[in-house]
mmCIF file of C-alpha atoms in Angstrom:
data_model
loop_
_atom_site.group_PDB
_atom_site.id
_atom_site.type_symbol
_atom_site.label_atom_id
_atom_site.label_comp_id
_atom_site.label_asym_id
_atom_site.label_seq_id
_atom_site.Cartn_x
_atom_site.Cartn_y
_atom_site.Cartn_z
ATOM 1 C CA UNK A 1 -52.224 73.016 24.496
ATOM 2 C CA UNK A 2 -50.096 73.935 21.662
ATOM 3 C CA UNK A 3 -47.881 70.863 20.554
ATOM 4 C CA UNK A 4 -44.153 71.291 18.934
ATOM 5 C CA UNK A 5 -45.542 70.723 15.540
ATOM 6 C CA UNK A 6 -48.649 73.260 15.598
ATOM 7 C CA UNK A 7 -48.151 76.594 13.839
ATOM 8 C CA UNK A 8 -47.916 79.969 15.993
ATOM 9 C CA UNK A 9 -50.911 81.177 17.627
ATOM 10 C CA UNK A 10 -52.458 84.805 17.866
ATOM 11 C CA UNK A 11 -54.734 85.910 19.916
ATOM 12 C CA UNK A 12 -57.314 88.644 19.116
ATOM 13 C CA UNK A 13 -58.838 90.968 22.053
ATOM 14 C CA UNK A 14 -61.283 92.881 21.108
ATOM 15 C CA UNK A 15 -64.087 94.573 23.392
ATOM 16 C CA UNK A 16 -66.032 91.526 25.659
ATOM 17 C CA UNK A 17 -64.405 88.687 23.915
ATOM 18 C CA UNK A 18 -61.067 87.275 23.226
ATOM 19 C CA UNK A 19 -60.928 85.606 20.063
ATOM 20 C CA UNK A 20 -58.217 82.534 18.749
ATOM 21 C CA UNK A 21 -57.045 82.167 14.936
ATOM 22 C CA UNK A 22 -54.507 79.810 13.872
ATOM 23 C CA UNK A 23 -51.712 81.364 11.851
ATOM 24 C CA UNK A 24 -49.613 79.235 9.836
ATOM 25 C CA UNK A 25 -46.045 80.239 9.735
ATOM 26 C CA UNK A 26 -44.502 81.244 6.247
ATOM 27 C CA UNK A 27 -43.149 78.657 5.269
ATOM 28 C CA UNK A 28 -44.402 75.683 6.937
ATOM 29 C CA UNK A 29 -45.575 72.086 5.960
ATOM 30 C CA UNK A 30 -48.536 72.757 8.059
ATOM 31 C CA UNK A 31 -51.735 71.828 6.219
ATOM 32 C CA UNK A 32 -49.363 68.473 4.470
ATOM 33 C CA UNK A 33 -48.912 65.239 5.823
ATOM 34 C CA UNK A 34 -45.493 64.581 7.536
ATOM 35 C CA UNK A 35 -43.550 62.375 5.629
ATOM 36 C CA UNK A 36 -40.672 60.572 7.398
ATOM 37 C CA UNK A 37 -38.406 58.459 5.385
ATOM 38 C CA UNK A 38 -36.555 54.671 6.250
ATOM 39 C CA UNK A 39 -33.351 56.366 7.482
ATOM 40 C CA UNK A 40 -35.427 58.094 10.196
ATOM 41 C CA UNK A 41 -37.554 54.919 10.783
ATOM 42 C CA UNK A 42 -34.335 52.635 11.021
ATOM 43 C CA UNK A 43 -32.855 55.219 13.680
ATOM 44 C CA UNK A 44 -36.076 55.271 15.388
ATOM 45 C CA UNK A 45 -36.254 51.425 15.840
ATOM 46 C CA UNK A 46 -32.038 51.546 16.721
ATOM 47 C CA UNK A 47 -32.596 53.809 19.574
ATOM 48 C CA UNK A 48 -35.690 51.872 20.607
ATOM 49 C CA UNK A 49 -33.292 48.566 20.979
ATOM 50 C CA UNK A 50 -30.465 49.918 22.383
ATOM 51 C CA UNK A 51 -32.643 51.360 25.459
ATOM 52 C CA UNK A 52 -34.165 48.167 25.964
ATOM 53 C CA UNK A 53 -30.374 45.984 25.653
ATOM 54 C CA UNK A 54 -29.438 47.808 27.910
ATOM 55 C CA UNK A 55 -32.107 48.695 30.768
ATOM 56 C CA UNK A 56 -33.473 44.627 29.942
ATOM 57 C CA UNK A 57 -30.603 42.142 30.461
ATOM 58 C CA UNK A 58 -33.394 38.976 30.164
ATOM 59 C CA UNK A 59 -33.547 40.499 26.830
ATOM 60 C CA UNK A 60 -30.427 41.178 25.675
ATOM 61 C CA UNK A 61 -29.436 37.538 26.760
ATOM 62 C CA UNK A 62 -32.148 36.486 24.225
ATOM 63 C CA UNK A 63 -31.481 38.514 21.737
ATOM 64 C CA UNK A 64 -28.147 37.374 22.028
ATOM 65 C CA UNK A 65 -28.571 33.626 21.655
ATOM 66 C CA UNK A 66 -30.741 34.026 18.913
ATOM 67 C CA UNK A 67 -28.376 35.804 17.067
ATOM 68 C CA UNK A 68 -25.534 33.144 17.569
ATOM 69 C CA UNK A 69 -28.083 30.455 16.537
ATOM 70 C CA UNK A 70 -29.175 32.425 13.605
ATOM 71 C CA UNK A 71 -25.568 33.337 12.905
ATOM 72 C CA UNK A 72 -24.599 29.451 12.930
ATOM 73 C CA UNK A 73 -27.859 27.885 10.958
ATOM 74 C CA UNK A 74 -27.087 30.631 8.131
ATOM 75 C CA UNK A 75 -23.527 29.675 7.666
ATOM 76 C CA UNK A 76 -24.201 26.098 7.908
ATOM 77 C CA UNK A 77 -26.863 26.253 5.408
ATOM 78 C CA UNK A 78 -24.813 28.225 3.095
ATOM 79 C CA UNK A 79 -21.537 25.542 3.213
ATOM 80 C CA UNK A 80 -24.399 22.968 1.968
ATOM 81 C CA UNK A 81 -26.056 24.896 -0.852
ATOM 82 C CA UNK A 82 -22.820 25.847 -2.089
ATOM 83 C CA UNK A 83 -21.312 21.801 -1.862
ATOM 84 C CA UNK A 84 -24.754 20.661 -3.318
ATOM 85 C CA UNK A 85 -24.393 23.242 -6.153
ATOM 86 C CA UNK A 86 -20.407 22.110 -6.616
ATOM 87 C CA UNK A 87 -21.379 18.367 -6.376
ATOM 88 C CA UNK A 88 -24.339 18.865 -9.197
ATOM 89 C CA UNK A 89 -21.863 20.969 -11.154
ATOM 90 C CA UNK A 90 -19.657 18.682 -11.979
ATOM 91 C CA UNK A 91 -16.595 20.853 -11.862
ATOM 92 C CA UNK A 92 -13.192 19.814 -11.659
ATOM 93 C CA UNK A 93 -10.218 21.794 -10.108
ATOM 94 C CA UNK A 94 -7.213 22.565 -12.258
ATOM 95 C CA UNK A 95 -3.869 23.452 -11.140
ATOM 96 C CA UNK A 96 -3.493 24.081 -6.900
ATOM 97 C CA UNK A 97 -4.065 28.031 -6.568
ATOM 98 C CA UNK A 98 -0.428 28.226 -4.366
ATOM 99 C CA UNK A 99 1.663 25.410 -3.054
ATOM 100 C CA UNK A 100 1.978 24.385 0.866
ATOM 101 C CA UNK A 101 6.113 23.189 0.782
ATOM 102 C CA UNK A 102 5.732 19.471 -0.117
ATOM 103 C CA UNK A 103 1.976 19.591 0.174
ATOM 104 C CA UNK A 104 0.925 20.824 -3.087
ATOM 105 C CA UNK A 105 -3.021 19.869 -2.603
ATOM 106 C CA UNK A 106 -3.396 19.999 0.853
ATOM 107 C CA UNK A 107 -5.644 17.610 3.297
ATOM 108 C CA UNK A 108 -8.422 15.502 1.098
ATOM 109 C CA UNK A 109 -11.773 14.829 3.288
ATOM 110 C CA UNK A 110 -13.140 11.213 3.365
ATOM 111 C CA UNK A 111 -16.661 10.253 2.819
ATOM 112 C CA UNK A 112 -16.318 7.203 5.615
ATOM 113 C CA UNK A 113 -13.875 7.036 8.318
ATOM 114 C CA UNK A 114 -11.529 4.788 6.784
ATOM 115 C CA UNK A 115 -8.539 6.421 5.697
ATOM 116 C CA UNK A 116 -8.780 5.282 1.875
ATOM 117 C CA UNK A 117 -11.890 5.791 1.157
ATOM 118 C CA UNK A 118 -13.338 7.843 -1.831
ATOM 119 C CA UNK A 119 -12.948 11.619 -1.575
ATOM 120 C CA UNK A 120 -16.106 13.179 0.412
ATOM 121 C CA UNK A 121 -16.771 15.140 -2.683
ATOM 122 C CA UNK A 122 -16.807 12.893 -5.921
ATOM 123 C CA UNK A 123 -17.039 15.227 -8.792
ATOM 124 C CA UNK A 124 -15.153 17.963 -7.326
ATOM 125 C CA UNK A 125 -11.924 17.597 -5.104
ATOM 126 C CA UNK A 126 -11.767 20.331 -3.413
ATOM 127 C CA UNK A 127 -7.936 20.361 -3.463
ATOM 128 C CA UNK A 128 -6.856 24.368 -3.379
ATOM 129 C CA UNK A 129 -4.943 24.670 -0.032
ATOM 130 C CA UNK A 130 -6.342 28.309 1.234
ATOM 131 C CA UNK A 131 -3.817 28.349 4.369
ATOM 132 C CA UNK A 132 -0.535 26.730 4.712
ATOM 133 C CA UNK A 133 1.216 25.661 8.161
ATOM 134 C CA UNK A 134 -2.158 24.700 9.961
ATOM 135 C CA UNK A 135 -3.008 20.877 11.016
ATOM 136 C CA UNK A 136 -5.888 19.004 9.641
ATOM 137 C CA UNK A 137 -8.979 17.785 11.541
ATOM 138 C CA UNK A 138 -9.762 14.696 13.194
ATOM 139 C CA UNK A 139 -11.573 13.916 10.281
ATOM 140 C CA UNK A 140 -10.570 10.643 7.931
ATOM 141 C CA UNK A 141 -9.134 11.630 4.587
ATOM 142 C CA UNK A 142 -4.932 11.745 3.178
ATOM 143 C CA UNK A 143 -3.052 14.650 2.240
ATOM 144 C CA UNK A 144 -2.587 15.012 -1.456
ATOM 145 C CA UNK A 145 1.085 15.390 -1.922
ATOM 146 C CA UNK A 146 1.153 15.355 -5.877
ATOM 147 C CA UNK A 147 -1.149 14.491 -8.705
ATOM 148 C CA UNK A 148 0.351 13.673 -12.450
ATOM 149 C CA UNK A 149 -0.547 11.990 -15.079
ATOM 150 C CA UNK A 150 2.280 9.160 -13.920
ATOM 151 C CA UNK A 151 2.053 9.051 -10.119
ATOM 152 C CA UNK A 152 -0.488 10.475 -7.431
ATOM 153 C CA UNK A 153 1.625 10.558 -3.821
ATOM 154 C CA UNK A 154 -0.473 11.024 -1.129
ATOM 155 C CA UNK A 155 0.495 10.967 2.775
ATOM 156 C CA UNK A 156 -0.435 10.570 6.564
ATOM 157 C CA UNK A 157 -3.927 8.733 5.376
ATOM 158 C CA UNK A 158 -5.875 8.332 8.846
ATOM 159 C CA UNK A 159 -9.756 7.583 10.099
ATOM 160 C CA UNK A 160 -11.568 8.663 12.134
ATOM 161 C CA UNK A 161 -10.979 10.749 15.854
ATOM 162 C CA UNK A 162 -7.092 10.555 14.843
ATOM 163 C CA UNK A 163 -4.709 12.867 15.598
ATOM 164 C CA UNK A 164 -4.305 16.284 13.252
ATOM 165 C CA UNK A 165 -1.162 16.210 10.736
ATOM 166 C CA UNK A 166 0.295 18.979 9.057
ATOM 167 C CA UNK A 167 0.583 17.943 5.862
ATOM 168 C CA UNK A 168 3.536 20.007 4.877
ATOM 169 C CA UNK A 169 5.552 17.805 7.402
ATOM 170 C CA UNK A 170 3.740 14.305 6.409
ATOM 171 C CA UNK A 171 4.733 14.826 2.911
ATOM 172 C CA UNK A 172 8.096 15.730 3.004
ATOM 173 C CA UNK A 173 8.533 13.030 5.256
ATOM 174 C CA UNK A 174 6.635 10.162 4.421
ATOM 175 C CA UNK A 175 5.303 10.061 1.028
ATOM 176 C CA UNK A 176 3.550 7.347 -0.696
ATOM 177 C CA UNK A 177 3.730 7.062 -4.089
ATOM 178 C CA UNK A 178 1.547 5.275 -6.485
ATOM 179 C CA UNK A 179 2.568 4.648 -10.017
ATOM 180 C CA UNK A 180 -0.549 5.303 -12.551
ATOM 181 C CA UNK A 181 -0.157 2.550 -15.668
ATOM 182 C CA UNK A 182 0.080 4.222 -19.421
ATOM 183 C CA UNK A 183 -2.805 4.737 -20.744
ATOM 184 C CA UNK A 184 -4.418 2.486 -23.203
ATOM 185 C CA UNK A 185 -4.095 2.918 -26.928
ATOM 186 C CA UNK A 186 -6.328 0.711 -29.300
ATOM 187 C CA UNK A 187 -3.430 -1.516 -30.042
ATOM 188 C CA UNK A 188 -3.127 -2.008 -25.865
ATOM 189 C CA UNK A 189 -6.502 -2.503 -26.236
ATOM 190 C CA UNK A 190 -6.180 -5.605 -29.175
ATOM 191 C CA UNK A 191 -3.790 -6.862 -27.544
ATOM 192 C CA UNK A 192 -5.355 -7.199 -24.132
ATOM 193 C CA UNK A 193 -7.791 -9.698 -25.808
ATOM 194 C CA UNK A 194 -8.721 -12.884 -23.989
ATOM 195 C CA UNK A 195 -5.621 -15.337 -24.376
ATOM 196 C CA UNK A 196 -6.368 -17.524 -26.994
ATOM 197 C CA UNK A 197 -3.044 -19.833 -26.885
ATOM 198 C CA UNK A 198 -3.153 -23.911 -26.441
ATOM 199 C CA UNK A 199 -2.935 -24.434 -22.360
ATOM 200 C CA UNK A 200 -3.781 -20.882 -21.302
ATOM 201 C CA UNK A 201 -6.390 -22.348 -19.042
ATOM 202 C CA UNK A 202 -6.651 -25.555 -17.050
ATOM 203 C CA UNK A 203 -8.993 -27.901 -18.615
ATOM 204 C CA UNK A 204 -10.955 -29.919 -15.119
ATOM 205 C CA UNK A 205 -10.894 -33.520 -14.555
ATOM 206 C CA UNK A 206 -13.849 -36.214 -15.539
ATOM 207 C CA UNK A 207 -14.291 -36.861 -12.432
ATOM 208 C CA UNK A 208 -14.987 -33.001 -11.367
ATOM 209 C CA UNK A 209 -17.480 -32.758 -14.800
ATOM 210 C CA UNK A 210 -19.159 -35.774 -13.415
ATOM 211 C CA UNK A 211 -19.598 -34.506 -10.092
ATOM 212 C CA UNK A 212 -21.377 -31.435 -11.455
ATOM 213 C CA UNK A 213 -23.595 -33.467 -13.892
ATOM 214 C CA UNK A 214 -24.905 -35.359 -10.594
ATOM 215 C CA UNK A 215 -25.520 -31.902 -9.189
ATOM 216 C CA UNK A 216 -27.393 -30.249 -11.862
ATOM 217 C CA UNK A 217 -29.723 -33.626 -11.855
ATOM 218 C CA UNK A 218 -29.873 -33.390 -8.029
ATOM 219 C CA UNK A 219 -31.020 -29.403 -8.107
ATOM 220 C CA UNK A 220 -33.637 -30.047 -10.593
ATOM 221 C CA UNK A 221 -35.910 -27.463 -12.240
ATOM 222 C CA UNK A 222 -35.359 -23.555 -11.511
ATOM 223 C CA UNK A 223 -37.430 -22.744 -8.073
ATOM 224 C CA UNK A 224 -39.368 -20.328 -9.370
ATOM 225 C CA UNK A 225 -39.945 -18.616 -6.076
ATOM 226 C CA UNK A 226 -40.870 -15.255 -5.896
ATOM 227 C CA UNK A 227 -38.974 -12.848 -3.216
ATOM 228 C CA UNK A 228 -40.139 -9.989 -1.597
ATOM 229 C CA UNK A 229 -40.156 -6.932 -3.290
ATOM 230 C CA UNK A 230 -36.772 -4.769 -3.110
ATOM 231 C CA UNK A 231 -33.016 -5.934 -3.004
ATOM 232 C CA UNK A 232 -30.787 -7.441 -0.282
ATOM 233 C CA UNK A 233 -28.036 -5.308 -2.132
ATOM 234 C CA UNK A 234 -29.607 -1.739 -1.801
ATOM 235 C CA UNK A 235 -29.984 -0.672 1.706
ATOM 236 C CA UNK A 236 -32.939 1.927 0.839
ATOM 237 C CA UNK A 237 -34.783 -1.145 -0.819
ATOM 238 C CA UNK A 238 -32.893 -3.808 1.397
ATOM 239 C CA UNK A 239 -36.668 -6.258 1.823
ATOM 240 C CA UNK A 240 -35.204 -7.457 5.555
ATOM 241 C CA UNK A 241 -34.686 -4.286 6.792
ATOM 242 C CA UNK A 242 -37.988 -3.106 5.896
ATOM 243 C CA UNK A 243 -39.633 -6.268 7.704
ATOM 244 C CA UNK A 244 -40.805 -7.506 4.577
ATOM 245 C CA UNK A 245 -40.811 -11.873 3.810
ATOM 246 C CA UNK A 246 -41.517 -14.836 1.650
ATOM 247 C CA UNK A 247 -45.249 -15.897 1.581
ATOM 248 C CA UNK A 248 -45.643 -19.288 3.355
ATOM 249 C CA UNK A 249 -46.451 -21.444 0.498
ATOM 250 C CA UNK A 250 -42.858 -19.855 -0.779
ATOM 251 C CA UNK A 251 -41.392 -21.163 2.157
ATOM 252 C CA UNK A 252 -42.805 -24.200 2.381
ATOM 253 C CA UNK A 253 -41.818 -24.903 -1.392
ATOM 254 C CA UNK A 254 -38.255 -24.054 -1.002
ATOM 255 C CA UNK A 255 -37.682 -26.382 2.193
ATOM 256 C CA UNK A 256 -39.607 -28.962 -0.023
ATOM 257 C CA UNK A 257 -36.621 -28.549 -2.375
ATOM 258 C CA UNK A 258 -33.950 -28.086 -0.212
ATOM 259 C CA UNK A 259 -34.928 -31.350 1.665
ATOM 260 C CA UNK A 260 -35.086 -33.619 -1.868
ATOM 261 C CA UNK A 261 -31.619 -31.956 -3.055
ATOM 262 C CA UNK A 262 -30.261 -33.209 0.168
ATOM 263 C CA UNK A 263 -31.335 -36.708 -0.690
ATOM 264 C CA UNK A 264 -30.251 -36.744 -4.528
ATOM 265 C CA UNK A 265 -27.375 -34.785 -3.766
ATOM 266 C CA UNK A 266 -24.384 -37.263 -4.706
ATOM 267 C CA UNK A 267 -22.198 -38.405 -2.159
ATOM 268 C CA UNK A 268 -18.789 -36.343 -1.354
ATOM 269 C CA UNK A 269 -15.961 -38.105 -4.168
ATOM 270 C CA UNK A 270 -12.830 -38.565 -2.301
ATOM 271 C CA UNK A 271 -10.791 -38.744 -5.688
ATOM 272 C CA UNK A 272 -12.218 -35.704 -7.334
ATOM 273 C CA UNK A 273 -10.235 -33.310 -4.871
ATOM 274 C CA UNK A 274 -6.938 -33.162 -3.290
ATOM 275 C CA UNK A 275 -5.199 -31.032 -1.124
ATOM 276 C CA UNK A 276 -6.192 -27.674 0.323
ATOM 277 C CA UNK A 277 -6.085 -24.486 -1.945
ATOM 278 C CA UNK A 278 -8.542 -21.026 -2.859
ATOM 279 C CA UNK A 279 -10.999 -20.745 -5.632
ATOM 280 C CA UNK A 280 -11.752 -17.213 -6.918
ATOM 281 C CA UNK A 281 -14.386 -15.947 -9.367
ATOM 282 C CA UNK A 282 -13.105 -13.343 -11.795
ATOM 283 C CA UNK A 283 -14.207 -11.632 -14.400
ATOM 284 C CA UNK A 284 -13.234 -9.236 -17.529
ATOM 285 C CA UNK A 285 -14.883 -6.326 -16.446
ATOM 286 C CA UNK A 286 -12.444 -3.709 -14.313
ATOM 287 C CA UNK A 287 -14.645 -4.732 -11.255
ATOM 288 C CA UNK A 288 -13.759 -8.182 -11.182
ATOM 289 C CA UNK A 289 -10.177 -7.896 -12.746
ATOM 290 C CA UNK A 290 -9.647 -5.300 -9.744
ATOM 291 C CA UNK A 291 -10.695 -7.494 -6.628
ATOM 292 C CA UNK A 292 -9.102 -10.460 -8.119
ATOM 293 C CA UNK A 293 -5.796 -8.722 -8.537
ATOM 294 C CA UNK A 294 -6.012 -7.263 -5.018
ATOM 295 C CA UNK A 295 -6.901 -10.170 -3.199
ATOM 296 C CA UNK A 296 -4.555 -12.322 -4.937
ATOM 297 C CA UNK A 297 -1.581 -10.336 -3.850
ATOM 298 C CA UNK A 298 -2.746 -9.475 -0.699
ATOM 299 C CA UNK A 299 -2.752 -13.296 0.002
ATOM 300 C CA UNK A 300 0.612 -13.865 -1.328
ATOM 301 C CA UNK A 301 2.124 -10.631 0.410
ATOM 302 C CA UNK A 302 0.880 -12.279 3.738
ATOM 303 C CA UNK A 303 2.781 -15.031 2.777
ATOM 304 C CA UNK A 304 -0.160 -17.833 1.799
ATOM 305 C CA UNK A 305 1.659 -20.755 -0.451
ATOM 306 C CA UNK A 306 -1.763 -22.534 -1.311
ATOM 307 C CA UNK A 307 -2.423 -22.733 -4.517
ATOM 308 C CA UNK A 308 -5.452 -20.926 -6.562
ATOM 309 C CA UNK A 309 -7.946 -21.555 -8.729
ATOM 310 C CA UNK A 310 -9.117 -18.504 -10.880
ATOM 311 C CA UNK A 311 -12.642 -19.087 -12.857
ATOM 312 C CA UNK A 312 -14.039 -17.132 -15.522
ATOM 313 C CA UNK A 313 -17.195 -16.768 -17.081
ATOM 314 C CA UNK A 314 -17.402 -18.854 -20.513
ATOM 315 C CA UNK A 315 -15.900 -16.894 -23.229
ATOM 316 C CA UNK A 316 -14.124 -14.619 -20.702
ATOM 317 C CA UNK A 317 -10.334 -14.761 -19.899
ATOM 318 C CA UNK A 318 -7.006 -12.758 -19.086
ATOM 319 C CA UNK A 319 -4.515 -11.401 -21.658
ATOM 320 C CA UNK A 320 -1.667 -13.724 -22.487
ATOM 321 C CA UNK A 321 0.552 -11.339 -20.740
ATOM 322 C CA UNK A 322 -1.823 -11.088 -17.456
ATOM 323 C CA UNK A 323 -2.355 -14.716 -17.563
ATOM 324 C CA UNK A 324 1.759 -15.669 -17.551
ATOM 325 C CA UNK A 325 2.211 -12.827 -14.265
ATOM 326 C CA UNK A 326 -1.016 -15.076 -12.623
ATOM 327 C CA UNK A 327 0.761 -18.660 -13.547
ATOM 328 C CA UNK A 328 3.698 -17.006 -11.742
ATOM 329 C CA UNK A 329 2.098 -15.986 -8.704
ATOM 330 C CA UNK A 330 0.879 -20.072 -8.541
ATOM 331 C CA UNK A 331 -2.860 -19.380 -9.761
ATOM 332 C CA UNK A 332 -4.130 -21.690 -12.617
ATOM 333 C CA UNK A 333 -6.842 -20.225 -14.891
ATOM 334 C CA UNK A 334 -10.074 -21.881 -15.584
ATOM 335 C CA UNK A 335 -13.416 -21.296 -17.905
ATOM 336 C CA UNK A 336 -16.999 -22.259 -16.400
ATOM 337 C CA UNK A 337 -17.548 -22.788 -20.192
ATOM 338 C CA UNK A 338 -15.436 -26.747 -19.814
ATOM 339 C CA UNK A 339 -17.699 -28.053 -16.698
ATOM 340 C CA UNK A 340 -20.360 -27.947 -19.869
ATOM 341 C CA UNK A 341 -20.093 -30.833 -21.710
ATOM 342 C CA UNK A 342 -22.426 -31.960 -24.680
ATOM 343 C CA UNK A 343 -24.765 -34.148 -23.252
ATOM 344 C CA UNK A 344 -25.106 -31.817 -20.053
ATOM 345 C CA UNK A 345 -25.176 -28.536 -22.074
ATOM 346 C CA UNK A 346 -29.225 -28.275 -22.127
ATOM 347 C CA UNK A 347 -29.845 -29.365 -18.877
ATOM 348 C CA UNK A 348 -27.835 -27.366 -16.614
ATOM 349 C CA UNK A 349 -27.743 -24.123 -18.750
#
């Protein structure tokens, strides 16, 4: 049987016999191999899935959740790759690309759900406001009112599962504005040297130097105990978590010592210390100068009179002008560097 793509047949009669010749048509690809390109393929395979959508609905009800799945997983991956690549980058934004009423940033994502936390992204705020009039997420994070080189003003900061803000509205009417200090020139800097003036810190008592002579006899040699491997202060090496512990001759070796401090440890002096107050640990570095400066003010804003004791580090100490705005506030300034006297000085370290 002669198929649609076969060439025309003739057929011969002659006398007793009927002969059959194939005669290519003038013209034709006959003889060649058919060549069919991708369009015709891809129209092919269309067709093909079309029919079977719609005669199949089990199908097509596959086909469709894979798609949404596929659809979601694509755009989810390509929001990460393209944070990861802004996060490595190291870009910073410049000027907002248009500017929301009041709201000249827009809303500011929080990497933790409190509402003050560092930005989610730490090298690059994403700050450009693409829509304006629409309300934030329940996420944690502030809107970014303004950002200068003398104030940032920020507004609405919230946590977690809150309430969306339009932050438009929160920052026209409830701003909060932080003042930024000057920036520090090298005379700021030479001037911000420890405060070297007679009766900048508070020199302590005999009695308190004796105390901690008795002490420092009591403790004894280091303990020269060796911990577990890792750090109580990294949670990815944090020794507890990871079920590691002391050996038990380490154990048994520091109740040994804790058990003879106990019985050299001096008794309590009832003259050395009077009165209730709050000793702090401080530091020159901005990490210590920071927490010191917050908590003090924190306790004096919730109205705590007691007075406090700020320590430093031996050779460490506030500016003359910090240290007057601390002696106001009721906190007395003191060096680690006068509990060490000269005939203490080797054994204590």
């Amino acid at each position: 049987r002669a198929r649609d793509r076969d060439p025309p047949v003739a057929v011969l009669v002659g006398s007793g016999s009927v002969d059959v010749c194939w005669v290519p048509a003038m013209g034709s690809d006959y003889g060649k191999r058919p060549s069919r390109g991708g369009a015709w393929r891809a129209r092919g395979m269309a067709r093909s899935l079309y029919v079977r959508l719609v005669t199949d609905t089990k199908f097509a009800t596959r086909a469709l959740v894979i798609a949404v799945v596929t659809l979601a997983l694509c755009s989810f991956g390509a929001r990460q790759a393209y944070e990861t690549v802004e996060r490595f980058s190291g870009v910073r934004v410049g000027p907002p690309t248009q500017r929301c009423g009041a709201s000249k940033y827009g809303f500011l994502r929080a990497n933790s759900c409190h509402p003050f936390s560092l930005p989610a992204q730490m090298k690059r705020v994403d700050a450009h406001p693409k829509r304006c009039g629409r309300f934030t997420h329940t996420t944690a994070g502030f809107c970014l009112c303004d950002d200068d080189e003398s104030a940032t003003v920020i507004a609405a900061p919230k946590g977690c599962g809150t309430e969306p803000v339009m932050c438009e509205k929160a920052c026209k009417q409830n701003p909060i504005v932080g003042r930024k200090l000057p920036a520090c020139s090298p005379e700021d800097a030479k001037r911000r040297e420890p405060c070297a003036r007679r009766g900048a810190t508070t020199t302590p008592s005999k009695e308190i130097i004796a105390l901690l002579d008795e002490l420092a006899r009591a403790m004894g040699e280091p303990l020269g105990v060796k911990m577990p491997p890792g750090s109580r202060r990294d949670l990815y090496t944090d020794f507890v978590m990871y079920g590691r512990r002391m050996s038990e001759e380490a154990v048994r070796e520091t109740r040994r010592r804790v058990d003879l401090f106990k019985k050299n440890a001096p008794a309590y002096p009832e003259r050395a210390f009077t009165g209730r107050g709050i000793v702090i640990v401080g530091g020159n570095s901005p990490k210590f100068q920071t927490s010191y400066w917050v908590a003090i003010h924190a306790l004096r804003r919730a109205g705590c009179a007691l007075p406090i004791q700020l320590w430093f580090p031996e050779g460490e100490s506030p500016d003359c002008e910090r240290a007057d705005e601390l002696r106001r506030m009721g906190v007395t300034i003191h060096s680690f560097g006068d509990l060490v006297d000269e005939t203490s000085a080797g054994r204590r370290g």
